[in-house]
Coordinates of N, CA, C and O in Angstrom, one line a residue:
M1 N 56.1 98.5 95.1 CA 56.6 97.6 96.1 C 58.1 97.4 95.6 O 58.5 97.4 94.3
A2 N 59.0 97.5 96.7 CA 60.5 97.2 96.2 C 60.7 95.7 95.7 O 60.1 94.8 96.4
T3 N 61.7 95.8 95.0 CA 62.3 94.4 94.5 C 63.1 93.8 95.6 O 63.6 94.4 96.4
V4 N 63.4 92.6 95.4 CA 64.2 91.9 96.4 C 65.7 92.5 96.2 O 66.3 92.6 97.2
A5 N 66.1 92.7 94.9 CA 67.4 93.4 94.8 C 67.6 94.7 95.7 O 68.6 95.0 96.3
E6 N 66.5 95.7 95.7 CA 66.4 96.9 96.1 C 66.3 96.7 97.6 O 67.1 97.4 98.4
L7 N 65.6 95.8 98.2 CA 65.6 95.5 99.6 C 67.0 95.1 100.0 O 67.5 95.5 101.1
K8 N 67.8 94.3 99.2 CA 69.1 93.9 99.7 C 70.1 95.1 99.8 O 70.8 95.1 100.7
A9 N 69.9 95.9 98.6 CA 70.9 97.0 98.8 C 70.5 98.1 100.0 O 71.6 98.5 100.5
V10 N 69.3 98.3 100.2 CA 69.1 98.9 101.3 C 69.5 98.5 102.8 O 70.0 99.0 103.6
L11 N 69.3 97.1 102.8 CA 69.8 96.4 104.0 C 71.4 96.6 104.2 O 71.8 96.8 105.2
K12 N 72.0 96.3 103.0 CA 73.3 96.3 103.0 C 73.9 97.7 103.5 O 74.7 97.9 104.2
D13 N 73.3 98.7 102.9 CA 73.6 100.1 103.3 C 73.5 100.3 104.7 O 74.3 101.2 105.3
T14 N 72.5 99.8 105.1 CA 72.0 100.2 106.6 C 73.0 99.6 107.5 O 73.5 100.1 108.4
L15 N 73.3 98.3 107.2 CA 74.2 97.6 108.0 C 75.6 98.2 108.0 O 76.3 98.2 109.0
E16 N 76.0 98.8 106.8 CA 77.4 99.4 106.7 C 77.1 100.7 107.5 O 78.4 101.0 107.9
K17 N 76.4 101.4 107.3 CA 76.4 102.5 108.0 C 76.4 102.8 109.4 O 77.0 103.3 110.1
R18 N 75.7 101.6 110.0 CA 75.8 101.1 111.5 C 76.9 100.6 111.9 O 77.2 100.3 113.2
G19 N 78.0 100.2 110.9 CA 79.2 99.3 111.3 C 78.8 97.9 111.6 O 79.6 97.1 112.0
A20 N 77.6 97.4 111.4 CA 77.3 96.0 111.8 C 77.7 95.1 110.9 O 78.1 93.9 111.1
L21 N 77.8 95.4 109.4 CA 78.2 94.7 108.3 C 79.8 94.2 108.7 O 80.1 93.1 108.5
G22 N 80.6 95.1 108.8 CA 81.9 94.8 109.2 C 82.2 93.8 110.4 O 82.9 92.9 110.4
Q23 N 81.3 94.0 111.3 CA 81.3 93.3 112.5 C 80.9 91.7 112.2 O 81.4 90.8 112.6
I24 N 79.8 91.8 111.4 CA 79.2 90.4 111.1 C 80.3 89.4 110.1 O 80.6 88.5 110.4
K25 N 81.1 90.2 109.2 CA 81.8 89.7 108.5 C 83.1 89.2 109.2 O 83.6 88.1 108.9
A26 N 83.6 89.8 110.3 CA 84.7 89.5 110.9 C 84.4 88.2 111.7 O 85.0 87.4 112.1
R27 N 83.0 88.3 112.4 CA 82.7 87.3 113.1 C 82.7 86.0 112.4 O 82.9 84.9 113.0
I28 N 82.1 86.1 111.1 CA 82.2 84.9 110.2 C 83.6 84.5 109.9 O 83.9 83.2 110.2
R29 N 84.4 85.5 109.6 CA 85.9 85.1 109.4 C 86.5 84.3 110.6 O 87.1 83.4 110.4
A30 N 86.2 84.8 111.9 CA 86.8 84.3 113.1 C 86.1 82.8 113.2 O 86.9 82.0 113.6
E31 N 85.0 82.6 113.0 CA 84.3 81.3 112.8 C 84.8 80.2 112.1 O 85.0 79.0 112.3
V32 N 85.2 80.8 110.7 CA 85.8 80.0 109.7 C 87.2 79.5 110.2 O 87.5 78.4 110.1
F33 N 88.0 80.5 110.6 CA 89.2 80.2 111.2 C 89.3 78.9 112.3 O 90.0 78.1 112.4
N34 N 88.1 79.1 113.4 CA 88.0 78.3 114.3 C 87.8 76.8 113.7 O 88.2 75.9 114.2
A35 N 86.7 76.8 112.8 CA 86.3 75.7 112.3 C 87.4 75.0 111.4 O 87.6 73.7 111.5
L36 N 88.3 75.6 110.8 CA 89.4 75.1 109.9 C 90.7 74.8 110.9 O 91.5 73.9 110.3
D37 N 90.7 75.4 112.1 CA 91.8 75.2 112.9 C 91.9 73.7 113.0 O 91.1 73.2 113.7
D38 N 93.0 73.2 112.9 CA 93.2 71.8 113.2 C 93.6 71.5 114.5 O 94.8 71.8 115.0
Q39 N 92.5 70.9 115.4 CA 92.7 70.7 116.7 C 93.6 69.5 117.2 O 94.1 69.5 118.3
R40 N 93.8 68.8 116.0 CA 94.7 67.7 116.4 C 96.3 68.2 116.5 O 97.1 67.4 117.1
E41 N 96.6 69.2 115.8 CA 97.8 69.8 116.1 C 97.7 71.0 117.1 O 97.4 72.1 116.5
P42 N 98.2 70.5 118.4 CA 98.1 71.7 119.3 C 99.1 72.9 119.0 O 100.2 72.7 118.5
R43 N 98.6 74.1 119.4 CA 99.4 75.3 119.2 C 100.6 75.2 120.4 O 100.3 74.5 121.5
P44 N 101.4 75.9 120.1 CA 102.6 75.7 121.2 C 102.2 76.5 122.2 O 101.2 77.4 122.2
P45 N 102.6 76.4 123.5 CA 102.3 77.2 124.5 C 102.5 78.6 124.3 O 103.4 78.9 123.7
L46 N 101.6 79.3 124.7 CA 101.8 81.0 124.9 C 102.8 81.3 125.6 O 102.5 81.4 127.0
S47 N 104.1 81.7 125.2 CA 105.2 82.3 126.1 C 104.7 83.5 126.6 O 104.0 84.2 126.2
H48 N 105.5 83.9 127.8 CA 105.4 85.1 128.4 C 105.6 86.4 127.2 O 104.8 87.3 127.3
E49 N 106.6 86.2 126.7 CA 107.0 87.2 125.7 C 106.0 87.4 124.7 O 105.5 88.5 124.2
N50 N 105.4 86.0 124.1 CA 104.4 86.3 122.9 C 103.0 86.7 123.6 O 102.3 87.5 122.9
L51 N 102.7 86.7 124.7 CA 101.7 87.0 125.5 C 101.7 88.6 125.4 O 100.7 89.2 125.0
L52 N 103.0 89.2 125.9 CA 102.9 90.5 125.9 C 102.8 91.2 124.4 O 102.3 92.1 124.2
I53 N 103.6 90.5 123.3 CA 103.5 91.1 121.9 C 102.0 91.1 121.4 O 101.7 92.0 121.0
N54 N 101.4 89.8 121.8 CA 100.1 89.9 121.3 C 99.2 91.0 121.9 O 98.3 91.5 121.4
E55 N 99.5 91.3 123.2 CA 98.8 92.1 123.7 C 99.0 93.5 123.4 O 98.1 94.6 123.1
L56 N 100.3 93.8 122.8 CA 100.5 95.2 122.3 C 99.8 95.1 121.0 O 99.3 96.4 120.5
I57 N 99.8 94.1 120.2 CA 99.2 94.1 118.9 C 97.6 94.4 119.2 O 97.1 95.1 118.4
R58 N 97.2 93.7 120.1 CA 95.8 93.8 120.2 C 95.4 95.2 120.7 O 94.4 96.0 120.3
E59 N 96.3 95.9 121.6 CA 96.0 97.3 122.0 C 96.0 98.0 120.7 O 95.4 99.1 120.7
Y60 N 97.2 98.1 119.9 CA 97.1 98.7 118.8 C 96.1 98.7 117.9 O 95.5 99.7 117.3
L61 N 95.5 97.4 117.8 CA 94.2 97.3 116.9 C 93.0 97.9 117.4 O 92.3 98.5 116.7
E62 N 92.9 97.7 118.9 CA 91.6 98.3 119.4 C 91.7 99.9 119.3 O 90.9 100.5 119.2
Y63 N 93.0 100.4 119.5 CA 93.2 101.7 119.7 C 92.8 102.4 118.3 O 92.2 103.5 118.2
N64 N 93.2 101.6 117.3 CA 92.9 102.1 115.8 C 91.4 101.7 115.2 O 91.1 101.8 114.1
K65 N 90.7 101.2 116.5 CA 89.2 100.8 116.0 C 89.2 99.7 115.0 O 88.3 99.6 114.3
Y66 N 90.2 98.8 115.0 CA 90.3 97.5 114.3 C 89.7 96.3 115.1 O 90.5 95.4 115.4
K67 N 88.5 96.6 115.8 CA 88.1 95.5 116.8 C 87.7 94.2 116.1 O 88.0 93.1 116.7
Y68 N 87.5 94.1 115.0 CA 87.2 93.1 114.2 C 88.6 92.0 114.1 O 88.6 91.0 114.2
T69 N 89.5 92.8 113.5 CA 90.8 92.3 113.5 C 91.4 91.7 114.8 O 92.1 90.7 114.9
A70 N 91.1 92.7 115.7 CA 91.5 92.3 117.0 C 91.0 90.9 117.6 O 91.4 89.9 118.3
S71 N 89.7 90.6 117.2 CA 88.8 89.5 117.7 C 89.4 88.4 116.8 O 89.5 87.2 117.6
V72 N 89.9 88.3 115.6 CA 90.3 87.2 114.9 C 91.6 87.0 115.6 O 92.1 85.7 115.9
L73 N 92.6 87.9 115.8 CA 93.8 87.8 116.7 C 93.6 86.9 117.8 O 94.4 85.8 118.2
T74 N 92.7 87.4 118.6 CA 92.5 86.7 119.9 C 92.1 85.2 119.8 O 92.4 84.4 120.5
A75 N 91.2 85.0 119.0 CA 90.6 83.8 118.6 C 91.8 82.7 118.1 O 91.9 81.7 118.4
E76 N 92.5 83.3 117.2 CA 93.7 82.4 116.4 C 95.0 82.3 117.4 O 95.6 81.2 117.3
S77 N 95.2 83.3 118.2 CA 96.5 83.1 119.0 C 96.3 82.5 120.2 O 97.3 82.0 120.7
G78 N 95.1 82.2 120.8 CA 95.0 81.8 122.1 C 95.2 82.8 123.2 O 95.2 82.6 124.5
Q79 N 95.2 84.0 122.8 CA 95.5 85.2 123.8 C 94.1 85.1 124.6 O 92.9 84.8 124.0
P80 N 94.1 85.3 126.1 CA 93.0 85.5 126.7 C 92.1 86.5 126.2 O 92.4 87.6 125.6
E81 N 90.8 86.2 126.4 CA 89.5 87.0 126.1 C 89.7 88.5 126.6 O 89.5 89.5 125.9
V82 N 90.1 88.4 128.0 CA 90.2 89.7 128.8 C 91.6 90.4 128.8 O 92.6 89.6 129.0
P83 N 91.5 91.5 128.1 CA 93.0 92.2 128.0 C 93.7 92.3 129.3 O 93.2 92.4 130.1
L84 N 95.1 92.3 129.2 CA 95.9 92.4 130.2 C 95.6 93.9 130.8 O 95.6 94.7 130.2
D85 N 96.0 94.0 132.1 CA 95.8 95.4 132.7 C 97.0 96.4 132.1 O 98.1 95.8 131.9
R86 N 96.6 97.6 131.6 CA 97.6 98.4 131.1 C 98.8 98.8 132.0 O 99.8 98.8 131.4
Q87 N 98.4 99.0 133.3 CA 99.7 99.1 134.2 C 100.5 98.1 134.3 O 101.9 98.2 134.3
F88 N 100.0 96.8 134.3 CA 100.8 95.6 134.3 C 101.7 95.5 133.1 O 102.9 95.2 133.2
L89 N 100.9 95.8 132.0 CA 101.8 95.7 130.7 C 103.0 96.7 130.7 O 104.0 96.5 130.1
A90 N 102.7 98.0 131.0 CA 103.7 99.0 131.1 C 104.8 98.8 132.1 O 106.0 98.8 131.7
K91 N 104.6 98.0 133.2 CA 105.5 97.6 134.1 C 106.2 96.5 133.4 O 107.5 96.5 133.6
E92 N 105.6 95.6 132.9 CA 106.6 94.5 132.2 C 107.4 94.9 131.0 O 108.5 94.3 130.8
L93 N 107.0 96.1 130.3 CA 107.8 96.5 129.3 C 108.7 97.7 129.7 O 109.5 98.1 128.9
N94 N 108.7 97.9 131.0 CA 109.5 99.0 131.5 C 109.5 100.4 130.5 O 110.2 101.1 130.2
I95 N 108.0 100.7 130.7 CA 107.7 101.9 129.9 C 107.0 102.8 130.9 O 106.2 102.2 131.7
V96 N 106.7 104.2 130.6 CA 106.1 105.0 131.3 C 105.1 105.8 130.5 O 105.6 106.4 129.4
E97 N 103.9 106.1 130.7 CA 102.8 106.6 130.0 C 102.9 108.3 130.3 O 103.4 108.6 131.5
D98 N 102.6 109.0 129.4 CA 102.6 110.5 129.7 C 101.2 110.6 130.5 O 100.4 109.7 130.6
A99 N 100.9 111.5 130.7 CA 99.7 111.8 131.5 C 98.3 111.7 130.7 O 97.4 111.4 131.3
N100 N 98.4 111.9 129.4 CA 97.3 111.6 128.6 C 97.3 110.1 128.2 O 96.2 109.9 127.4
G101 N 98.3 109.6 128.6 CA 98.2 108.0 127.9 C 98.2 107.9 126.6 O 98.0 106.8 125.8
K102 N 98.6 108.9 125.9 CA 98.9 108.9 124.5 C 100.3 108.5 123.8 O 100.5 108.0 122.7
S103 N 101.2 108.8 124.8 CA 102.7 108.2 124.1 C 103.3 107.5 125.5 O 102.8 107.8 126.5
V104 N 104.5 107.0 125.1 CA 105.0 106.3 126.0 C 106.6 106.5 126.0 O 106.9 106.8 124.7
R105 N 107.3 106.6 127.1 CA 108.8 106.6 127.0 C 109.5 105.4 127.8 O 108.7 105.0 128.7
K106 N 110.6 105.1 127.6 CA 111.3 104.2 128.2 C 111.5 104.7 129.7 O 112.0 105.9 129.7
Y107 N 112.0 103.9 130.6 CA 112.4 104.4 132.0 C 113.8 104.8 131.6 O 114.7 104.3 130.8
P108 N 114.3 105.9 132.4 CA 115.5 106.6 132.3 C 116.9 105.4 132.4 O 117.8 105.2 131.7
E109 N 116.7 104.4 133.4 CA 117.6 103.5 133.6 C 117.7 102.3 132.4 O 118.6 101.6 132.3
Y110 N 116.8 102.6 131.4 CA 116.9 101.5 130.1 C 117.0 102.5 129.0 O 116.2 102.1 128.0
P111 N 118.0 103.4 128.8 CA 117.8 104.5 127.7 C 118.1 103.7 126.4 O 117.5 104.2 125.3
S112 N 118.8 102.5 126.3 CA 119.1 102.0 124.8 C 118.3 100.5 124.8 O 118.6 100.1 123.6
K113 N 117.4 100.3 125.6 CA 116.9 98.9 125.4 C 115.8 99.0 124.5 O 114.9 99.9 124.6
S114 N 115.7 98.6 123.6 CA 114.7 98.6 122.3 C 114.5 97.2 121.7 O 115.5 96.6 121.1
V115 N 113.3 96.7 121.6 CA 113.0 95.7 121.0 C 113.4 95.5 119.4 O 114.0 94.7 118.8
F116 N 113.2 96.8 118.7 CA 113.6 97.0 117.4 C 115.2 96.8 117.2 O 115.5 96.4 116.2
A117 N 115.9 97.3 118.1 CA 117.3 97.4 117.8 C 117.8 95.8 118.1 O 118.8 95.7 117.3
E118 N 117.1 95.4 118.9 CA 117.5 93.8 119.0 C 117.2 93.0 117.9 O 118.0 92.2 117.2
L119 N 115.9 93.1 117.2 CA 115.5 92.5 116.0 C 116.6 92.9 114.9 O 116.8 92.1 113.9
S120 N 116.9 94.1 114.7 CA 117.7 94.6 113.8 C 119.2 93.8 113.5 O 119.8 93.7 112.6
K121 N 119.5 93.3 114.8 CA 120.7 92.6 115.2 C 120.6 91.0 114.9 O 121.5 90.3 114.5
A122 N 119.4 90.6 114.6 CA 119.1 89.2 114.5 C 119.4 88.8 112.9 O 119.2 89.5 112.1
E123 N 119.5 87.6 113.0 CA 119.9 86.9 111.7 C 118.5 86.8 111.1 O 117.6 86.5 111.8
P124 N 118.3 86.8 109.8 CA 117.0 86.7 109.1 C 116.4 85.4 109.6 O 115.1 85.4 109.5
W125 N 116.9 84.2 109.6 CA 116.2 83.2 110.3 C 115.9 83.1 111.7 O 115.0 82.3 112.1
Q126 N 116.2 84.1 112.4 CA 115.8 84.3 113.7 C 114.5 85.1 113.8 O 113.9 85.0 115.0
T127 N 114.0 85.7 112.7 CA 112.7 86.5 112.9 C 111.7 85.7 112.0 O 112.1 85.3 111.1
A128 N 110.6 85.7 112.7 CA 109.5 85.1 112.0 C 108.5 86.3 111.3 O 108.1 87.1 112.2
Y129 N 108.1 86.3 110.1 CA 107.3 87.2 109.5 C 105.8 86.6 109.2 O 105.7 85.5 109.0

């Protein structure tokens, strides 16, 4: 008969192989964040720009299969649970996807428009890390 330690090891290994252990840990983390979140201090309203930025981050996380991190971002940021429509996001950011949807390019009428170029011009106190 197996010992308790052996059963724990087999259970942990099985959950890891199925990907469930990471999901359980992330869910616990998200719930801990929610429990510790001070509801007396309201979050600032989610601006249009932050909504778009958060959505890009979520899409990046989900594309790279970081779904647990994405769930924490959604819970902590106040981002809507349902992702924004990809076509809406592309239109708002003035980008065009290639046929495979794997790369994007800027619209020709905005060849020099870049968020990163604008950030590099900003004073250090204007950017939050």
